Amino acid sequence: MRRGLIPTIEDYVGRRARVYGGERAILVDVVPPGVDGGGRLSELASLARTAGVHIVGTALQRRPRPDPARYVGRGKAEEIRDRARDLGADTLILGSELTPAQARTLEEATGLKVIDRSQLILDIFAQRAGTKEAALAVELAQLEYLLPRLRGWGQALTNPGAGIGTSGPGETRLEQGRRAIRRRIQSVREDLRKVTQDRGVQQARRRRSGPPEVAIVGYTNSGKSTLFNRLTGCDTLAEDKLFATLDTRVRRVALPRGEVLLTDTVGFIRDLPHQLIPAFQATLGAVRDAAALLLVLDAADPAAEDHLRVVREVIAQIAGPDRAPPPVLYVLNKVDLIVTPEEEAQLAVLCDAAVPHVVLSAKMGHNVPELVLALTALLNSRAPAPAPGGSRVGP
Ligand SMILES: Nc1nc2c(ncn2[C@@H]2O[C@H](COP(=O)(O)OP(=O)(O)OP(=O)(O)O)[C@@H](O)[C@H]2O)c(=O)[nH]1
Ligand SMILES: [Mg+2]
């Protein structure tokens, strides 16, 4: 379990605090009466599947707010424990972030591994981090998430059967654990700073001399990489999984008026664990400095209006209070999946809410030429026109 002398997260919490894939899980969420819990559960299911978890059941509890002691009520916890036994489940995956005490109490009440939504997202990022920068950023996020939870997990997991006492060797071990994790946080932060600095220098050089930058942004799984591939003719990873893309990718693309640098970015999601924000540094930079944004929406997803709201909020946060965000061209994607009257009605609402927009299918290639025209027009409207006799304007 050790990489040399550096302790791993597992050294302190055991394997019960994280998702590795292969778990048999029941998904659990608490939803206030009158709120649709189906959409939340199906997003949680997509996250769980992305992490390689087998979903064997779901449990939705209706109550105004989660139980402060164990997230679900006492009776519900017992019911879940019995169902888990019948279904052969070993893990509970919760639809929100739990307090350390809630996670511990629920674990003791059910005897199951308890994973909350934030931990699940952190573990997906950990499984998928493909570059040194992503791996460092995710490790840092994991450690910061873990630190306040060490006591709970330390008691419940590294000392099973030892009761709730915290004195003696257990306490010493806990203190040692905390110290080691703080040291590790410092060293990861330092490594990350160096890597980010190098990239910053490269980017600054590119920005001074290069063509305008266009960033593709949107909710996870909306079709950003598929669109990137369409426009660049290359095969970036596109998958029906959340967070398929964890690192930004940049390619030059020829538009009628000249070249642009197109960036594919990490997908957004509601309630992203805040420890992960630094992992988005590359995306943040790409969004802040773009000449224009292509905001991709899965227009066939029943939650598309929510996704639009979340993505707009994130973009506004990234731009900051003193700066207008870059101009946006909305891409209402997956139009090939829109068949029912309800889906048509939702598309009409999105068309009103998202201006200017292009309705298309990145997968089938429908209307992609229209997108190129609209993007060219948007860039023209803000950049000074080229000198007479320069490159052609329009198609
Ligand atoms: N039917 C249909 N499916 C699409 C379309 N565009 C993308 N998809 C599918 O949607 C899924 C997600 O596509 P990606 O391009 O990986 O989405 P993404 O936004 O890059 O996702 P992350 O990188 O995970 O944030 C894949 O299974 C694609 O094949 C479309 O126009 N129509
Ligand atoms: Mg992608």
CSV table of C-alpha atoms and ligand atoms in Angstrom, one decimal:
chain,number,residue,atom,x,y,z
A,1,MET,CA,0.0,0.0,0.0
A,2,ARG,CA,3.0,2.4,0.2
A,3,ARG,CA,4.6,4.3,-2.6
A,4,GLY,CA,8.1,4.3,-1.0
A,5,LEU,CA,7.9,6.2,2.3
A,6,ILE,CA,4.9,8.4,1.3
A,7,PRO,CA,1.8,7.2,3.1
A,8,THR,CA,-1.2,6.7,0.9
A,9,ILE,CA,-4.8,7.7,1.8
A,10,GLU,CA,-5.5,4.0,2.3
A,11,ASP,CA,-2.9,3.8,5.1
A,12,TYR,CA,-5.1,6.0,7.2
A,13,VAL,CA,-8.6,5.1,6.2
A,14,GLY,CA,-8.4,1.6,4.7
A,15,ARG,CA,-10.0,0.8,1.4
A,16,ARG,CA,-13.5,1.4,2.8
A,17,ALA,CA,-13.4,5.2,2.3
A,18,ARG,CA,-13.1,5.2,-1.5
A,19,VAL,CA,-14.5,3.8,-4.7
A,20,TYR,CA,-12.3,1.5,-6.7
A,21,GLY,CA,-14.9,0.0,-9.1
A,22,GLY,CA,-16.5,-3.4,-8.7
A,23,GLU,CA,-18.5,-2.4,-5.6
A,24,ARG,CA,-22.2,-3.6,-5.4
A,25,ALA,CA,-24.0,-0.5,-4.4
A,26,ILE,CA,-27.4,0.8,-3.4
A,27,LEU,CA,-28.0,4.5,-4.3
A,28,VAL,CA,-29.6,6.5,-1.6
A,29,ASP,CA,-31.0,10.0,-1.8
A,30,VAL,CA,-33.2,12.3,0.4
A,31,VAL,CA,-35.6,14.5,-1.5
A,32,PRO,CA,-38.1,17.1,-0.1
A,33,PRO,CA,-41.7,16.3,-0.8
A,34,GLY,CA,-42.8,17.6,-4.2
A,35,VAL,CA,-39.3,17.7,-5.7
A,36,ASP,CA,-38.5,15.3,-8.5
A,37,GLY,CA,-36.0,12.8,-7.2
A,38,GLY,CA,-35.7,10.8,-10.4
A,39,GLY,CA,-33.4,13.2,-12.2
A,40,ARG,CA,-31.0,13.4,-9.2
A,41,LEU,CA,-30.9,9.6,-8.9
A,42,SER,CA,-30.3,9.1,-12.6
A,43,GLU,CA,-27.4,11.5,-12.5
A,44,LEU,CA,-26.0,9.7,-9.4
A,45,ALA,CA,-26.4,6.4,-11.3
A,46,SER,CA,-24.4,7.8,-14.2
A,47,LEU,CA,-21.7,8.9,-11.8
A,48,ALA,CA,-21.7,5.5,-10.1
A,49,ARG,CA,-21.5,3.7,-13.4
A,50,THR,CA,-18.7,6.0,-14.6
A,51,ALA,CA,-16.7,4.9,-11.4
A,52,GLY,CA,-17.2,1.3,-12.3
A,53,VAL,CA,-19.8,0.5,-9.6
A,54,HIS,CA,-22.6,-2.1,-10.1
A,55,ILE,CA,-25.9,-0.6,-9.0
A,56,VAL,CA,-28.0,-3.3,-7.3
A,57,GLY,CA,-30.8,-1.0,-6.0
A,58,THR,CA,-32.0,2.5,-5.1
A,59,ALA,CA,-33.6,4.0,-2.1
A,60,LEU,CA,-35.3,7.4,-2.1
A,61,GLN,CA,-36.5,8.9,1.2
A,62,ARG,CA,-38.9,11.9,1.2
A,63,ARG,CA,-38.3,14.3,4.0
A,64,PRO,CA,-37.9,18.1,4.2
A,65,ARG,CA,-34.2,17.8,5.0
A,66,PRO,CA,-31.7,15.0,5.6
A,67,ASP,CA,-31.5,13.5,9.1
A,68,PRO,CA,-28.7,15.4,10.9
A,69,ALA,CA,-27.5,12.2,12.6
A,70,ARG,CA,-27.2,9.7,9.7
A,71,TYR,CA,-28.6,11.5,6.6
A,72,VAL,CA,-31.6,9.1,6.4
A,73,GLY,CA,-33.9,8.3,9.3
A,74,ARG,CA,-33.2,5.5,11.7
A,75,GLY,CA,-36.0,3.3,10.4
A,76,LYS,CA,-34.9,3.9,6.8
A,77,ALA,CA,-31.3,3.0,7.7
A,78,GLU,CA,-32.5,-0.4,9.1
A,79,GLU,CA,-34.6,-1.0,6.0
A,80,ILE,CA,-31.6,-0.3,3.8
A,81,ARG,CA,-29.4,-2.6,5.9
A,82,ASP,CA,-31.9,-5.5,5.4
A,83,ARG,CA,-32.2,-4.8,1.7
A,84,ALA,CA,-28.5,-4.7,1.3
A,85,ARG,CA,-28.3,-8.2,2.9
A,86,ASP,CA,-30.9,-9.5,0.5
A,87,LEU,CA,-29.3,-7.9,-2.6
A,88,GLY,CA,-25.7,-8.8,-1.7
A,89,ALA,CA,-24.8,-5.0,-1.6
A,90,ASP,CA,-21.5,-3.9,0.1
A,91,THR,CA,-21.7,-0.1,-0.5
A,92,LEU,CA,-24.1,2.8,-0.1
A,93,ILE,CA,-23.7,5.8,-2.4
A,94,LEU,CA,-25.4,8.9,-1.1
A,95,GLY,CA,-26.8,11.7,-3.3
A,96,SER,CA,-25.2,14.6,-1.3
A,97,GLU,CA,-22.1,15.4,0.6
A,98,LEU,CA,-22.4,14.0,4.2
A,99,THR,CA,-20.8,15.4,7.3
A,100,PRO,CA,-18.0,13.2,8.7
A,101,ALA,CA,-20.3,12.3,11.6
A,102,GLN,CA,-23.2,11.4,9.4
A,103,ALA,CA,-21.1,9.1,7.3
A,104,ARG,CA,-19.7,7.3,10.4
A,105,THR,CA,-23.1,6.9,12.0
A,106,LEU,CA,-24.7,5.6,8.8
A,107,GLU,CA,-21.8,3.2,8.4
A,108,GLU,CA,-22.2,1.9,11.9
A,109,ALA,CA,-26.0,1.5,11.5
A,110,THR,CA,-25.7,-0.5,8.3
A,111,GLY,CA,-22.3,-2.2,8.4
A,112,LEU,CA,-21.8,-1.0,4.8
A,113,LYS,CA,-19.1,1.1,3.1
A,114,VAL,CA,-20.6,4.7,2.8
A,115,ILE,CA,-19.6,6.9,-0.1
A,116,ASP,CA,-21.0,10.4,-0.6
A,117,ARG,CA,-21.5,12.2,-3.9
A,118,SER,CA,-18.4,14.3,-3.4
A,119,GLN,CA,-16.2,11.3,-2.7
A,120,LEU,CA,-17.6,9.6,-5.8
A,121,ILE,CA,-16.7,12.5,-8.0
A,122,LEU,CA,-13.2,12.8,-6.5
A,123,ASP,CA,-12.7,9.0,-7.2
A,124,ILE,CA,-13.9,9.4,-10.8
A,125,PHE,CA,-11.3,12.2,-11.2
A,126,ALA,CA,-8.7,10.0,-9.5
A,127,GLN,CA,-9.4,7.1,-11.9
A,128,ARG,CA,-9.3,9.3,-15.0
A,129,ALA,CA,-6.5,11.7,-14.3
A,130,GLY,CA,-4.2,11.2,-17.3
A,131,THR,CA,-1.6,13.9,-16.9
A,132,LYS,CA,0.8,14.8,-14.1
A,133,GLU,CA,-1.1,18.1,-13.5
A,134,ALA,CA,-4.5,16.4,-13.3
A,135,ALA,CA,-3.1,13.6,-11.0
A,136,LEU,CA,-1.6,16.2,-8.7
A,137,ALA,CA,-4.7,18.4,-8.6
A,138,VAL,CA,-6.9,15.4,-7.8
A,139,GLU,CA,-4.6,14.0,-5.1
A,140,LEU,CA,-4.6,17.4,-3.5
A,141,ALA,CA,-8.4,17.5,-3.6
A,142,GLN,CA,-8.6,14.0,-2.1
A,143,LEU,CA,-6.3,14.9,0.8
A,144,GLU,CA,-8.1,18.1,1.6
A,145,TYR,CA,-11.4,16.3,1.6
A,146,LEU,CA,-10.0,13.5,3.8
A,147,LEU,CA,-8.3,15.6,6.4
A,148,PRO,CA,-11.4,16.6,8.5
A,149,ARG,CA,-12.8,13.1,8.0
A,150,LEU,CA,-9.8,11.3,9.4
A,151,ARG,CA,-11.1,11.1,12.9
A,152,GLY,CA,-14.4,9.5,12.0
A,153,TRP,CA,-12.8,7.1,9.6
A,154,GLY,CA,-9.9,6.4,11.9
A,155,GLN,CA,-12.1,5.4,14.7
A,156,ALA,CA,-14.6,3.4,12.7
A,157,LEU,CA,-12.2,1.7,10.3
A,158,THR,CA,-8.6,1.5,11.4
A,159,ASN,CA,-9.5,0.3,14.8
A,160,PRO,CA,-12.5,-1.9,14.3
A,161,GLY,CA,-13.9,-3.2,17.6
A,162,ALA,CA,-11.8,-0.8,19.6
A,163,GLY,CA,-14.8,1.1,20.9
A,164,ILE,CA,-15.1,4.9,20.7
A,165,GLY,CA,-12.1,5.7,23.0
A,166,THR,CA,-9.6,8.1,21.4
A,167,SER,CA,-6.8,8.0,23.9
A,168,GLY,CA,-3.7,5.8,23.8
A,169,PRO,CA,-2.0,4.5,20.7
A,170,GLY,CA,-5.1,5.2,18.5
A,171,GLU,CA,-4.9,8.9,19.3
A,172,THR,CA,-1.2,8.9,18.5
A,173,ARG,CA,-1.8,7.2,15.2
A,174,LEU,CA,-4.5,9.7,14.3
A,175,GLU,CA,-2.2,12.6,15.1
A,176,GLN,CA,0.6,11.0,13.1
A,177,GLY,CA,-1.8,10.5,10.2
A,178,ARG,CA,-3.0,14.1,10.3
A,179,ARG,CA,0.6,15.4,10.3
A,180,ALA,CA,1.6,13.2,7.5
A,181,ILE,CA,-1.3,14.3,5.4
A,182,ARG,CA,-0.6,18.0,6.0
A,183,ARG,CA,3.0,17.4,5.0
A,184,ARG,CA,1.9,15.6,1.8
A,185,ILE,CA,-0.6,18.4,1.0
A,186,GLN,CA,2.2,20.9,1.2
A,187,SER,CA,4.5,19.0,-1.1
A,188,VAL,CA,1.7,18.2,-3.7
A,189,ARG,CA,0.7,21.9,-3.7
A,190,GLU,CA,4.3,22.9,-4.4
A,191,ASP,CA,4.7,20.4,-7.3
A,192,LEU,CA,1.4,21.5,-8.7
A,193,ARG,CA,2.4,25.2,-8.6
A,194,LYS,CA,5.5,24.4,-10.6
A,195,VAL,CA,3.6,22.4,-13.3
A,196,THR,CA,0.9,25.1,-13.6
A,197,GLN,CA,3.5,27.8,-13.9
A,198,ASP,CA,5.2,26.0,-16.8
A,199,ARG,CA,1.9,25.7,-18.6
A,200,GLY,CA,1.1,29.4,-17.9
A,201,VAL,CA,4.3,30.5,-19.6
A,202,GLN,CA,3.5,28.3,-22.7
A,203,GLN,CA,0.0,29.7,-22.8
A,204,ALA,CA,1.1,33.3,-22.5
A,205,ARG,CA,3.5,32.8,-25.4
A,206,ARG,CA,0.7,31.3,-27.5
A,207,ARG,CA,-1.7,34.1,-26.7
A,208,ARG,CA,0.6,36.8,-27.7
A,209,SER,CA,1.2,35.4,-31.1
A,210,GLY,CA,-1.6,32.9,-31.9
A,211,PRO,CA,-5.1,33.1,-33.4
A,212,PRO,CA,-8.2,33.8,-31.2
A,213,GLU,CA,-9.2,31.1,-28.7
A,214,VAL,CA,-12.6,29.5,-28.7
A,215,ALA,CA,-13.4,27.3,-25.7
A,216,ILE,CA,-16.1,24.5,-25.8
A,217,VAL,CA,-17.8,24.4,-22.4
A,218,GLY,CA,-20.9,22.7,-21.0
A,219,TYR,CA,-22.3,20.2,-18.6
A,220,THR,CA,-20.6,16.8,-18.5
A,221,ASN,CA,-21.8,14.4,-21.2
A,222,SER,CA,-23.4,17.2,-23.3
A,223,GLY,CA,-21.3,16.3,-26.3
A,224,LYS,CA,-18.3,18.7,-26.1
A,225,SER,CA,-15.7,16.2,-27.2
A,226,THR,CA,-17.9,14.9,-30.0
A,227,LEU,CA,-18.3,18.5,-31.3
A,228,PHE,CA,-14.5,19.1,-30.9
A,229,ASN,CA,-13.9,16.0,-33.0
A,230,ARG,CA,-16.4,17.2,-35.7
A,231,LEU,CA,-14.7,20.6,-36.0
A,232,THR,CA,-11.1,19.4,-35.8
A,233,GLY,CA,-11.4,16.0,-37.5
A,234,CYS,CA,-9.5,14.3,-34.7
A,235,ASP,CA,-10.6,11.6,-32.3
A,236,THR,CA,-10.5,13.0,-28.8
A,237,LEU,CA,-12.1,10.6,-26.3
A,238,ALA,CA,-15.9,10.8,-26.5
A,239,GLU,CA,-17.7,8.4,-24.2
A,240,ASP,CA,-21.1,8.0,-22.7
A,241,LYS,CA,-19.5,8.5,-19.3
A,242,LEU,CA,-19.3,11.6,-17.1
A,243,PHE,CA,-16.0,13.4,-17.0
A,244,ALA,CA,-14.6,11.5,-20.0
A,245,THR,CA,-12.4,14.5,-20.6
A,246,LEU,CA,-10.2,15.5,-17.7
A,247,ASP,CA,-7.6,17.6,-19.4
A,248,THR,CA,-8.2,20.4,-21.8
A,249,ARG,CA,-7.2,19.8,-25.4
A,250,VAL,CA,-6.3,22.5,-27.9
A,251,ARG,CA,-6.3,22.3,-31.8
A,252,ARG,CA,-6.1,24.8,-34.6
A,253,VAL,CA,-9.2,24.9,-36.7
A,254,ALA,CA,-9.6,26.8,-40.0
A,255,LEU,CA,-12.7,29.0,-40.2
A,256,PRO,CA,-13.8,31.0,-43.2
A,257,ARG,CA,-12.2,34.1,-41.7
A,258,GLY,CA,-9.0,32.5,-40.5
A,259,GLU,CA,-7.8,30.1,-37.9
A,260,VAL,CA,-9.0,29.8,-34.3
A,261,LEU,CA,-7.6,27.7,-31.4
A,262,LEU,CA,-10.3,25.4,-30.2
A,263,THR,CA,-10.2,24.1,-26.7
A,264,ASP,CA,-12.2,21.0,-25.3
A,265,THR,CA,-12.7,21.4,-21.6
A,266,VAL,CA,-13.7,19.5,-18.5
A,267,GLY,CA,-17.5,19.2,-18.1
A,268,PHE,CA,-19.3,21.1,-15.3
A,269,ILE,CA,-21.7,19.5,-12.8
A,270,ARG,CA,-23.8,20.9,-10.0
A,271,ASP,CA,-22.3,20.8,-6.5
A,272,LEU,CA,-18.8,20.1,-7.6
A,273,PRO,CA,-16.7,19.3,-4.5
A,274,HIS,CA,-15.1,22.6,-3.9
A,275,GLN,CA,-11.7,20.9,-3.3
A,276,LEU,CA,-11.7,20.1,-7.0
A,277,ILE,CA,-11.8,23.7,-8.2
A,278,PRO,CA,-8.0,23.9,-8.6
A,279,ALA,CA,-8.2,20.8,-10.8
A,280,PHE,CA,-10.1,23.0,-13.2
A,281,GLN,CA,-7.3,25.6,-13.5
A,282,ALA,CA,-6.7,24.8,-17.2
A,283,THR,CA,-10.4,25.0,-17.9
A,284,LEU,CA,-10.7,28.2,-16.0
A,285,GLY,CA,-7.9,29.8,-18.0
A,286,ALA,CA,-9.3,28.6,-21.3
A,287,VAL,CA,-12.7,30.1,-20.4
A,288,ARG,CA,-11.4,33.4,-19.0
A,289,ASP,CA,-9.2,34.2,-21.9
A,290,ALA,CA,-11.4,33.0,-24.8
A,291,ALA,CA,-12.5,35.3,-27.6
A,292,ALA,CA,-15.8,33.3,-27.6
A,293,LEU,CA,-17.4,30.3,-25.9
A,294,LEU,CA,-19.3,27.5,-27.5
A,295,LEU,CA,-21.7,26.5,-24.7
A,296,VAL,CA,-22.9,22.9,-25.5
A,297,LEU,CA,-26.2,21.7,-24.1
A,298,ASP,CA,-27.7,18.2,-24.4
A,299,ALA,CA,-31.1,19.6,-25.6
A,300,ALA,CA,-32.7,16.1,-25.3
A,301,ASP,CA,-31.9,15.8,-21.5
A,302,PRO,CA,-34.9,16.5,-19.4
A,303,ALA,CA,-32.6,18.5,-17.0
A,304,ALA,CA,-31.2,20.7,-19.8
A,305,GLU,CA,-32.7,23.9,-18.4
A,306,ASP,CA,-31.0,23.1,-15.0
A,307,HIS,CA,-27.7,22.4,-16.8
A,308,LEU,CA,-28.0,25.7,-18.7
A,309,ARG,CA,-28.3,27.5,-15.3
A,310,VAL,CA,-25.4,25.7,-13.7
A,311,VAL,CA,-23.1,26.3,-16.6
A,312,ARG,CA,-24.0,30.0,-16.8
A,313,GLU,CA,-23.3,30.3,-13.1
A,314,VAL,CA,-19.9,28.6,-13.3
A,315,ILE,CA,-18.9,30.8,-16.3
A,316,ALA,CA,-19.9,34.0,-14.4
A,317,GLN,CA,-17.9,32.8,-11.4
A,318,ILE,CA,-14.9,32.1,-13.5
A,319,ALA,CA,-15.1,35.5,-15.2
A,320,GLY,CA,-15.3,37.2,-11.7
A,321,PRO,CA,-17.3,40.3,-10.7
A,322,ASP,CA,-15.2,42.8,-12.6
A,323,ARG,CA,-15.2,41.2,-16.0
A,324,ALA,CA,-17.8,40.4,-18.6
A,325,PRO,CA,-17.6,36.8,-19.6
A,326,PRO,CA,-16.6,36.1,-23.3
A,327,PRO,CA,-19.5,36.2,-25.8
A,328,VAL,CA,-21.4,32.9,-26.0
A,329,LEU,CA,-22.8,30.9,-28.9
A,330,TYR,CA,-25.2,28.3,-27.6
A,331,VAL,CA,-25.0,24.8,-29.2
A,332,LEU,CA,-28.3,22.9,-28.7
A,333,ASN,CA,-26.9,19.5,-29.3
A,334,LYS,CA,-28.4,15.9,-29.7
A,335,VAL,CA,-31.3,17.2,-31.8
A,336,ASP,CA,-31.4,13.7,-33.4
A,337,LEU,CA,-32.7,12.4,-30.1
A,338,ILE,CA,-35.6,14.9,-29.9
A,339,VAL,CA,-38.8,13.1,-30.9
A,340,THR,CA,-41.6,13.5,-28.3
A,341,PRO,CA,-43.8,16.6,-28.0
A,342,GLU,CA,-42.3,17.2,-24.5
A,343,GLU,CA,-38.8,17.2,-25.9
A,344,GLU,CA,-39.9,19.5,-28.7
A,345,ALA,CA,-41.4,21.9,-26.2
A,346,GLN,CA,-38.3,21.9,-24.1
A,347,LEU,CA,-36.2,22.7,-27.2
A,348,ALA,CA,-38.5,25.7,-27.9
A,349,VAL,CA,-37.9,26.9,-24.3
A,350,LEU,CA,-34.1,26.5,-24.7
A,351,CYS,CA,-34.2,28.3,-28.1
A,352,ASP,CA,-35.8,31.3,-26.3
A,353,ALA,CA,-33.4,31.2,-23.3
A,354,ALA,CA,-30.2,30.7,-25.3
A,355,VAL,CA,-29.4,33.4,-27.9
A,356,PRO,CA,-27.7,33.3,-30.2
A,357,HIS,CA,-27.9,29.5,-30.8
A,358,VAL,CA,-27.5,26.8,-33.3
A,359,VAL,CA,-29.5,23.6,-33.1
A,360,LEU,CA,-27.5,20.6,-34.2
A,361,SER,CA,-26.3,17.0,-33.8
A,362,ALA,CA,-22.6,16.8,-33.3
A,363,LYS,CA,-22.8,13.0,-33.6
A,364,MET,CA,-24.7,12.9,-36.9
A,365,GLY,CA,-23.0,16.1,-38.3
A,366,HIS,CA,-26.4,17.9,-38.9
A,367,ASN,CA,-26.1,21.7,-39.0
A,368,VAL,CA,-22.4,21.8,-38.2
A,369,PRO,CA,-21.7,24.2,-41.2
A,370,GLU,CA,-24.3,26.5,-39.7
A,371,LEU,CA,-22.4,26.5,-36.5
A,372,VAL,CA,-19.2,27.5,-38.3
A,373,LEU,CA,-21.0,30.4,-39.9
A,374,ALA,CA,-22.5,31.6,-36.6
A,375,LEU,CA,-19.2,31.3,-34.8
A,376,THR,CA,-17.5,33.3,-37.6
A,377,ALA,CA,-20.2,36.0,-37.3
A,378,LEU,CA,-19.8,36.2,-33.5
A,379,LEU,CA,-16.0,36.5,-33.8
A,380,ASN,CA,-16.4,39.1,-36.6
A,381,SER,CA,-18.8,41.2,-34.5
A,382,ARG,CA,-16.2,41.7,-31.8
A,383,ALA,CA,-12.8,41.6,-33.6
A,384,PRO,CA,-11.7,44.5,-35.8
A,385,ALA,CA,-12.2,43.7,-39.5
A,386,PRO,CA,-9.1,42.6,-41.4
A,387,ALA,CA,-7.3,45.1,-43.6
A,388,PRO,CA,-8.8,45.5,-47.1
A,389,GLY,CA,-7.6,42.7,-49.4
A,390,GLY,CA,-7.0,40.6,-46.3
A,391,SER,CA,-8.7,37.3,-45.6
A,392,ARG,CA,-12.3,36.7,-46.8
A,393,VAL,CA,-15.2,37.6,-44.6
A,394,GLY,CA,-18.1,35.2,-44.5
A,395,PRO,CA,-18.4,31.9,-46.4
B,1,LIG,N1,-27.5,10.9,-30.1
B,1,LIG,C1,-26.5,11.8,-30.0
B,1,LIG,N2,-25.5,11.5,-29.1
B,1,LIG,C2,-24.5,12.4,-29.0
B,1,LIG,C3,-24.4,13.6,-29.7
B,1,LIG,N3,-23.3,14.3,-29.4
B,1,LIG,C4,-22.7,13.5,-28.4
B,1,LIG,N4,-23.4,12.3,-28.2
B,1,LIG,C5,-23.0,11.2,-27.3
B,1,LIG,O1,-23.0,11.7,-26.0
B,1,LIG,C6,-22.1,11.1,-25.2
B,1,LIG,C7,-21.2,12.1,-24.5
B,1,LIG,O2,-20.4,12.7,-25.6
B,1,LIG,P1,-19.0,13.5,-25.3
B,1,LIG,O3,-18.6,14.2,-26.5
B,1,LIG,O4,-18.0,12.5,-24.6
B,1,LIG,O5,-19.5,14.5,-24.1
B,1,LIG,P2,-18.6,15.5,-23.3
B,1,LIG,O6,-19.4,16.7,-23.1
B,1,LIG,O7,-17.2,15.7,-23.9
B,1,LIG,O8,-18.5,14.8,-21.9
B,1,LIG,P3,-17.4,14.9,-20.7
B,1,LIG,O9,-16.0,15.0,-21.3
B,1,LIG,O10,-17.6,13.6,-20.0
B,1,LIG,O11,-17.8,16.1,-20.0
B,1,LIG,C8,-21.3,10.1,-26.1
B,1,LIG,O12,-21.9,8.8,-26.0
B,1,LIG,C9,-21.6,10.7,-27.5
B,1,LIG,O13,-21.6,9.7,-28.5
B,1,LIG,C10,-25.5,13.9,-30.6
B,1,LIG,O14,-25.5,14.9,-31.3
B,1,LIG,N5,-26.5,12.9,-30.7
B,2,MG,MG,-15.4,15.3,-23.2
